[in-house]
């Protein structure tokens, strides 16, 4: 009779493995888990200190947490180890500094990978609030108010928005098409088109075009141009610089007065000068809005160091936050001289399109006759 000792040999093997694992655990013990105490930022900082670190006041941040708090605490939320308030504050800290995610993670006491997921999650959920906070007037009374606010600046009538583009600095996206994101100032960017109102609030934003794109190309392919073309916004015009073509619904500067002065119709050089001056002062609102937007969230000038898709979410999210800040009457944060210079670098216009820019235009002639009557 043969004796089967396979079971005893298997048991011996398991014992050997357990002994080896025990030996490794003794020789190389795991690092103890450290539970870091997190500050309660709403109570720890004074109001001015809180504003300097997060670029928004406590009341505004609480409002944002109430808006998206439920959505950023999903069932896959890492056991809710980070509160909704800390998630929003971490994201705002990233927008305010533009520093590496590991630094922002240390501010809350979490790992870089967790910080990255939080910034992506919060940015996306703020960005989807765009229809609620970034929009044109949706009723006649609001439309009249926007026109009146623009008219109060320099007496330019029927204006509903100031149109322009600005560059938001990003890291090189890599791949075969990376160079299309390099603009003519030789850094990588997304060329962002916005239309703002007289109070510097953003009414429309397009944040998907690479830095090498011309401003007029972005506008020609935009939804707002389609609406203006089909007459959805009647008796309304946008004001823009010479990077855009003169159209019945886009008023640009008159570069050469001889192309529009018509003594027979009573249009004189003084009227053209008044038209240009009024347009410049009215259109200046969009330039000022970029300054406020980028001072509020310096990451737009210092550079977004995440993937392109996340960069687009961050741009739209900061536009939503900018409008919320305007609604709450937030002051404009101060920035260092270094950040101020970076903001100036990102502000430049494309060369003029030159197609119909100075051509006679029925709508513009009406404006010129209007300014002619103001002489």
Short mmCIF file of C-alpha atoms in Angstrom, two decimals, residues 84-360:
data_model
loop_
_atom_site.label_atom_id
_atom_site.label_comp_id
_atom_site.label_asym_id
_atom_site.label_seq_id
_atom_site.Cartn_x
_atom_site.Cartn_y
_atom_site.Cartn_z
CA UNK A 84 -16.91 69.33 -0.99
CA UNK A 85 -15.61 72.56 0.55
CA UNK A 86 -12.00 71.34 0.42
CA UNK A 87 -12.44 70.14 -3.16
CA UNK A 88 -13.66 73.54 -4.30
CA UNK A 89 -10.93 75.34 -2.32
CA UNK A 90 -8.24 73.06 -3.76
CA UNK A 91 -9.44 73.86 -7.28
CA UNK A 92 -9.59 77.58 -6.58
CA UNK A 93 -6.09 77.42 -5.13
CA UNK A 94 -4.90 75.81 -8.36
CA UNK A 95 -6.60 78.54 -10.43
CA UNK A 96 -5.10 81.22 -8.19
CA UNK A 97 -1.51 80.00 -8.32
CA UNK A 98 -1.12 77.90 -11.46
CA UNK A 99 1.44 75.88 -9.53
CA UNK A 100 2.06 72.14 -9.78
CA UNK A 101 -0.72 69.88 -8.57
CA UNK A 102 1.59 68.36 -5.95
CA UNK A 103 1.88 71.80 -4.30
CA UNK A 104 -1.90 72.31 -4.35
CA UNK A 105 -2.35 68.78 -2.98
CA UNK A 106 -0.02 69.57 -0.09
CA UNK A 107 -2.17 72.62 0.70
CA UNK A 108 -5.09 70.30 1.51
CA UNK A 109 -2.98 67.32 2.58
CA UNK A 110 -3.64 64.87 -0.27
CA UNK A 111 -1.60 63.08 -2.93
CA UNK A 112 -0.93 64.67 -6.32
CA UNK A 113 -3.02 62.08 -8.19
CA UNK A 114 -6.00 62.75 -5.93
CA UNK A 115 -5.54 66.49 -6.43
CA UNK A 116 -5.52 65.97 -10.19
CA UNK A 117 -8.79 64.02 -10.09
CA UNK A 118 -10.40 66.65 -7.86
CA UNK A 119 -9.41 69.57 -10.11
CA UNK A 120 -10.76 67.72 -13.14
CA UNK A 121 -14.01 66.82 -11.36
CA UNK A 122 -14.68 70.28 -9.91
CA UNK A 123 -13.71 72.10 -13.14
CA UNK A 124 -16.08 69.95 -15.17
CA UNK A 125 -18.97 70.50 -12.78
CA UNK A 126 -18.44 74.25 -12.70
CA UNK A 127 -18.10 74.37 -16.49
CA UNK A 128 -21.48 72.67 -17.03
CA UNK A 129 -23.06 75.65 -15.24
CA UNK A 130 -22.15 77.73 -18.30
CA UNK A 131 -25.73 78.00 -19.70
CA UNK A 132 -26.87 79.38 -16.35
CA UNK A 133 -24.16 82.03 -15.89
CA UNK A 134 -22.64 82.70 -19.35
CA UNK A 135 -25.42 83.79 -21.68
CA UNK A 136 -26.94 86.64 -23.63
CA UNK A 137 -30.05 88.43 -22.35
CA UNK A 138 -33.09 86.22 -22.83
CA UNK A 139 -35.85 88.81 -22.63
CA UNK A 140 -36.55 92.26 -24.03
CA UNK A 141 -36.01 94.15 -20.77
CA UNK A 142 -32.58 92.60 -20.16
CA UNK A 143 -31.62 93.29 -23.78
CA UNK A 144 -32.58 96.96 -23.42
CA UNK A 145 -30.52 97.21 -20.24
CA UNK A 146 -27.41 95.81 -21.95
CA UNK A 147 -27.81 98.28 -24.82
CA UNK A 148 -28.33 101.17 -22.41
CA UNK A 149 -25.25 100.23 -20.37
CA UNK A 150 -23.12 100.26 -23.53
CA UNK A 151 -24.72 103.53 -24.68
CA UNK A 152 -23.81 105.15 -21.38
CA UNK A 153 -20.11 104.53 -22.07
CA UNK A 154 -19.69 106.56 -25.26
CA UNK A 155 -23.14 106.97 -26.86
CA UNK A 156 -22.72 104.07 -29.30
CA UNK A 157 -26.28 102.76 -29.86
CA UNK A 158 -27.72 99.19 -30.19
CA UNK A 159 -24.55 97.45 -28.95
CA UNK A 160 -25.14 94.12 -27.20
CA UNK A 161 -21.54 92.97 -26.84
CA UNK A 162 -17.84 93.67 -27.30
CA UNK A 163 -16.10 90.93 -29.27
CA UNK A 164 -12.46 89.86 -29.11
CA UNK A 165 -10.10 86.94 -28.52
CA UNK A 166 -7.45 86.34 -25.88
CA UNK A 167 -4.75 83.70 -25.51
CA UNK A 168 -4.69 81.32 -22.55
CA UNK A 169 -1.27 79.79 -22.01
CA UNK A 170 -1.02 75.99 -21.88
CA UNK A 171 1.75 73.40 -21.85
CA UNK A 172 2.71 71.70 -25.12
CA UNK A 173 -0.01 69.12 -25.86
CA UNK A 174 2.52 66.85 -27.60
CA UNK A 175 1.75 64.64 -30.57
CA UNK A 176 1.80 65.39 -34.27
CA UNK A 177 -0.46 68.45 -34.04
CA UNK A 178 1.25 70.17 -31.14
CA UNK A 179 2.61 73.03 -33.26
CA UNK A 180 -0.87 74.26 -34.21
CA UNK A 181 -1.17 75.40 -30.60
CA UNK A 182 1.94 77.61 -30.92
CA UNK A 183 0.87 81.21 -31.48
CA UNK A 184 2.78 83.97 -33.23
CA UNK A 185 4.41 84.99 -29.93
CA UNK A 186 5.95 81.52 -29.87
CA UNK A 187 4.22 79.98 -26.85
CA UNK A 188 1.51 77.32 -26.72
CA UNK A 189 -2.00 78.59 -26.13
CA UNK A 190 -5.71 78.22 -26.73
CA UNK A 191 -7.21 81.20 -28.55
CA UNK A 192 -10.39 81.98 -26.60
CA UNK A 193 -13.17 84.10 -28.08
CA UNK A 194 -15.45 85.97 -25.69
CA UNK A 195 -18.19 88.56 -25.94
CA UNK A 196 -18.68 90.70 -22.84
CA UNK A 197 -21.22 93.25 -21.70
CA UNK A 198 -20.62 96.76 -20.40
CA UNK A 199 -20.15 95.43 -16.85
CA UNK A 200 -17.31 93.10 -17.93
CA UNK A 201 -19.41 89.94 -17.62
CA UNK A 202 -18.81 87.26 -20.24
CA UNK A 203 -21.91 86.62 -22.37
CA UNK A 204 -20.43 84.06 -24.75
CA UNK A 205 -17.23 81.99 -24.83
CA UNK A 206 -15.56 79.69 -27.36
CA UNK A 207 -12.55 77.83 -25.91
CA UNK A 208 -11.61 75.10 -28.36
CA UNK A 209 -9.37 76.71 -30.98
CA UNK A 210 -5.55 76.36 -30.99
CA UNK A 211 -3.31 79.38 -30.55
CA UNK A 212 -2.41 79.64 -34.24
CA UNK A 213 -6.05 80.26 -35.22
CA UNK A 214 -6.98 83.72 -36.47
CA UNK A 215 -9.58 85.62 -34.47
CA UNK A 216 -11.86 86.02 -37.48
CA UNK A 217 -11.72 82.27 -38.21
CA UNK A 218 -13.05 81.53 -34.74
CA UNK A 219 -15.88 84.04 -35.14
CA UNK A 220 -16.80 82.84 -38.63
CA UNK A 221 -17.30 79.32 -37.25
CA UNK A 222 -19.11 80.35 -34.08
CA UNK A 223 -22.73 79.86 -33.09
CA UNK A 224 -23.20 83.53 -32.30
CA UNK A 225 -22.32 84.50 -35.86
CA UNK A 226 -24.96 82.07 -37.16
CA UNK A 227 -27.58 83.64 -34.89
CA UNK A 228 -26.68 87.13 -36.08
CA UNK A 229 -26.67 86.04 -39.72
CA UNK A 230 -30.19 84.60 -39.58
CA UNK A 231 -31.50 87.61 -37.71
CA UNK A 232 -32.20 86.05 -34.32
CA UNK A 233 -30.87 89.21 -32.67
CA UNK A 234 -32.37 92.06 -34.66
CA UNK A 235 -31.27 95.65 -34.32
CA UNK A 236 -28.20 94.52 -32.39
CA UNK A 237 -24.53 94.90 -33.22
CA UNK A 238 -21.20 93.79 -31.81
CA UNK A 239 -18.18 96.09 -31.66
CA UNK A 240 -14.78 94.66 -32.58
CA UNK A 241 -11.26 95.63 -33.61
CA UNK A 242 -9.77 95.54 -37.09
CA UNK A 243 -9.00 91.84 -36.81
CA UNK A 244 -12.59 91.23 -37.87
CA UNK A 245 -14.37 92.00 -41.12
CA UNK A 246 -16.92 94.80 -41.16
CA UNK A 247 -20.42 93.31 -41.32
CA UNK A 248 -23.95 94.59 -40.81
CA UNK A 249 -23.86 93.15 -37.28
CA UNK A 250 -20.14 93.75 -36.49
CA UNK A 251 -18.92 97.33 -36.32
CA UNK A 252 -15.19 97.92 -36.74
CA UNK A 253 -12.97 100.97 -36.99
CA UNK A 254 -12.87 103.06 -40.12
CA UNK A 255 -9.20 102.88 -41.10
CA UNK A 256 -9.37 105.20 -44.11
CA UNK A 257 -12.05 107.91 -43.83
CA UNK A 258 -11.99 108.46 -47.61
CA UNK A 259 -13.69 105.09 -48.09
CA UNK A 260 -16.83 106.13 -46.22
CA UNK A 261 -17.01 109.95 -46.40
CA UNK A 262 -19.79 110.89 -48.76
CA UNK A 263 -20.45 114.64 -49.00
CA UNK A 264 -23.65 113.94 -50.92
CA UNK A 265 -25.08 112.05 -47.95
CA UNK A 266 -23.78 114.58 -45.44
CA UNK A 267 -21.14 112.32 -43.80
CA UNK A 268 -18.07 114.31 -42.81
CA UNK A 269 -14.63 113.52 -41.43
CA UNK A 270 -15.64 114.72 -37.96
CA UNK A 271 -18.39 112.10 -37.89
CA UNK A 272 -15.89 109.37 -38.73
CA UNK A 273 -13.58 110.56 -35.94
CA UNK A 274 -16.45 110.51 -33.43
CA UNK A 275 -17.54 107.07 -34.64
CA UNK A 276 -14.00 105.67 -34.19
CA UNK A 277 -13.56 107.27 -30.77
CA UNK A 278 -16.89 105.97 -29.51
CA UNK A 279 -16.23 102.48 -30.86
CA UNK A 280 -12.78 102.31 -29.23
CA UNK A 281 -14.14 103.35 -25.83
CA UNK A 282 -17.08 100.95 -26.11
CA UNK A 283 -14.96 98.03 -27.28
CA UNK A 284 -12.45 98.64 -24.48
CA UNK A 285 -14.77 96.76 -22.12
CA UNK A 286 -13.69 93.42 -23.53
CA UNK A 287 -10.02 94.28 -23.02
CA UNK A 288 -10.76 95.26 -19.42
CA UNK A 289 -12.71 92.05 -18.88
CA UNK A 290 -9.63 90.01 -19.88
CA UNK A 291 -7.52 91.94 -17.39
CA UNK A 292 -9.98 91.30 -14.55
CA UNK A 293 -10.51 87.65 -15.55
CA UNK A 294 -6.78 86.87 -15.61
CA UNK A 295 -5.98 88.81 -12.45
CA UNK A 296 -8.73 86.90 -10.71
CA UNK A 297 -7.40 83.55 -11.99
CA UNK A 298 -3.69 83.92 -12.85
CA UNK A 299 -3.46 80.33 -14.14
CA UNK A 300 -4.86 81.68 -17.43
CA UNK A 301 -1.64 83.69 -17.86
CA UNK A 302 0.95 81.59 -16.04
CA UNK A 303 -0.04 78.44 -17.92
CA UNK A 304 -2.41 75.48 -17.49
CA UNK A 305 -0.30 72.33 -17.09
CA UNK A 306 -2.93 69.62 -17.69
CA UNK A 307 -4.37 67.90 -20.78
CA UNK A 308 -6.13 69.89 -23.49
CA UNK A 309 -9.62 68.63 -22.60
CA UNK A 310 -9.12 69.53 -18.95
CA UNK A 311 -7.64 72.89 -19.97
CA UNK A 312 -10.82 73.72 -21.89
CA UNK A 313 -12.94 72.83 -18.86
CA UNK A 314 -10.77 75.05 -16.67
CA UNK A 315 -11.12 78.01 -19.06
CA UNK A 316 -14.92 77.73 -19.16
CA UNK A 317 -15.06 77.11 -15.39
CA UNK A 318 -13.09 80.28 -14.66
CA UNK A 319 -15.41 82.22 -16.99
CA UNK A 320 -18.39 80.96 -14.97
CA UNK A 321 -16.64 81.89 -11.71
CA UNK A 322 -15.75 85.32 -13.12
CA UNK A 323 -19.42 86.02 -13.84
CA UNK A 324 -20.46 84.76 -10.41
CA UNK A 325 -17.84 87.07 -8.87
CA UNK A 326 -19.28 89.98 -10.89
CA UNK A 327 -22.77 89.12 -9.63
CA UNK A 328 -21.49 89.18 -6.05
CA UNK A 329 -19.62 92.45 -6.60
CA UNK A 330 -16.22 90.92 -5.84
CA UNK A 331 -13.23 93.23 -5.99
CA UNK A 332 -10.34 92.55 -8.37
CA UNK A 333 -7.42 90.79 -6.61
CA UNK A 334 -3.98 92.33 -6.79
CA UNK A 335 -1.22 90.47 -8.62
CA UNK A 336 2.54 90.62 -8.58
CA UNK A 337 4.56 92.48 -11.18
CA UNK A 338 5.66 89.13 -12.62
CA UNK A 339 2.09 87.94 -13.17
CA UNK A 340 1.14 91.35 -14.56
CA UNK A 341 3.84 91.00 -17.20
CA UNK A 342 2.64 87.48 -18.05
CA UNK A 343 -0.90 88.80 -18.50
CA UNK A 344 0.37 91.47 -20.89
CA UNK A 345 2.22 88.85 -22.93
CA UNK A 346 -0.99 86.90 -23.52
CA UNK A 347 -2.86 89.99 -24.72
CA UNK A 348 -2.30 90.58 -28.43
CA UNK A 349 -4.44 90.81 -31.52
CA UNK A 350 -4.12 89.19 -34.90
CA UNK A 351 -3.36 91.38 -37.92
CA UNK A 352 -6.40 92.91 -39.59
CA UNK A 353 -8.36 90.61 -41.86
CA UNK A 354 -8.54 93.23 -44.56
CA UNK A 355 -11.66 91.82 -46.24
CA UNK A 356 -14.30 94.51 -46.45
CA UNK A 357 -12.87 96.17 -43.37
CA UNK A 358 -13.21 99.68 -44.75
CA UNK A 359 -15.77 99.04 -47.41
CA UNK A 360 -18.96 101.08 -47.50
#
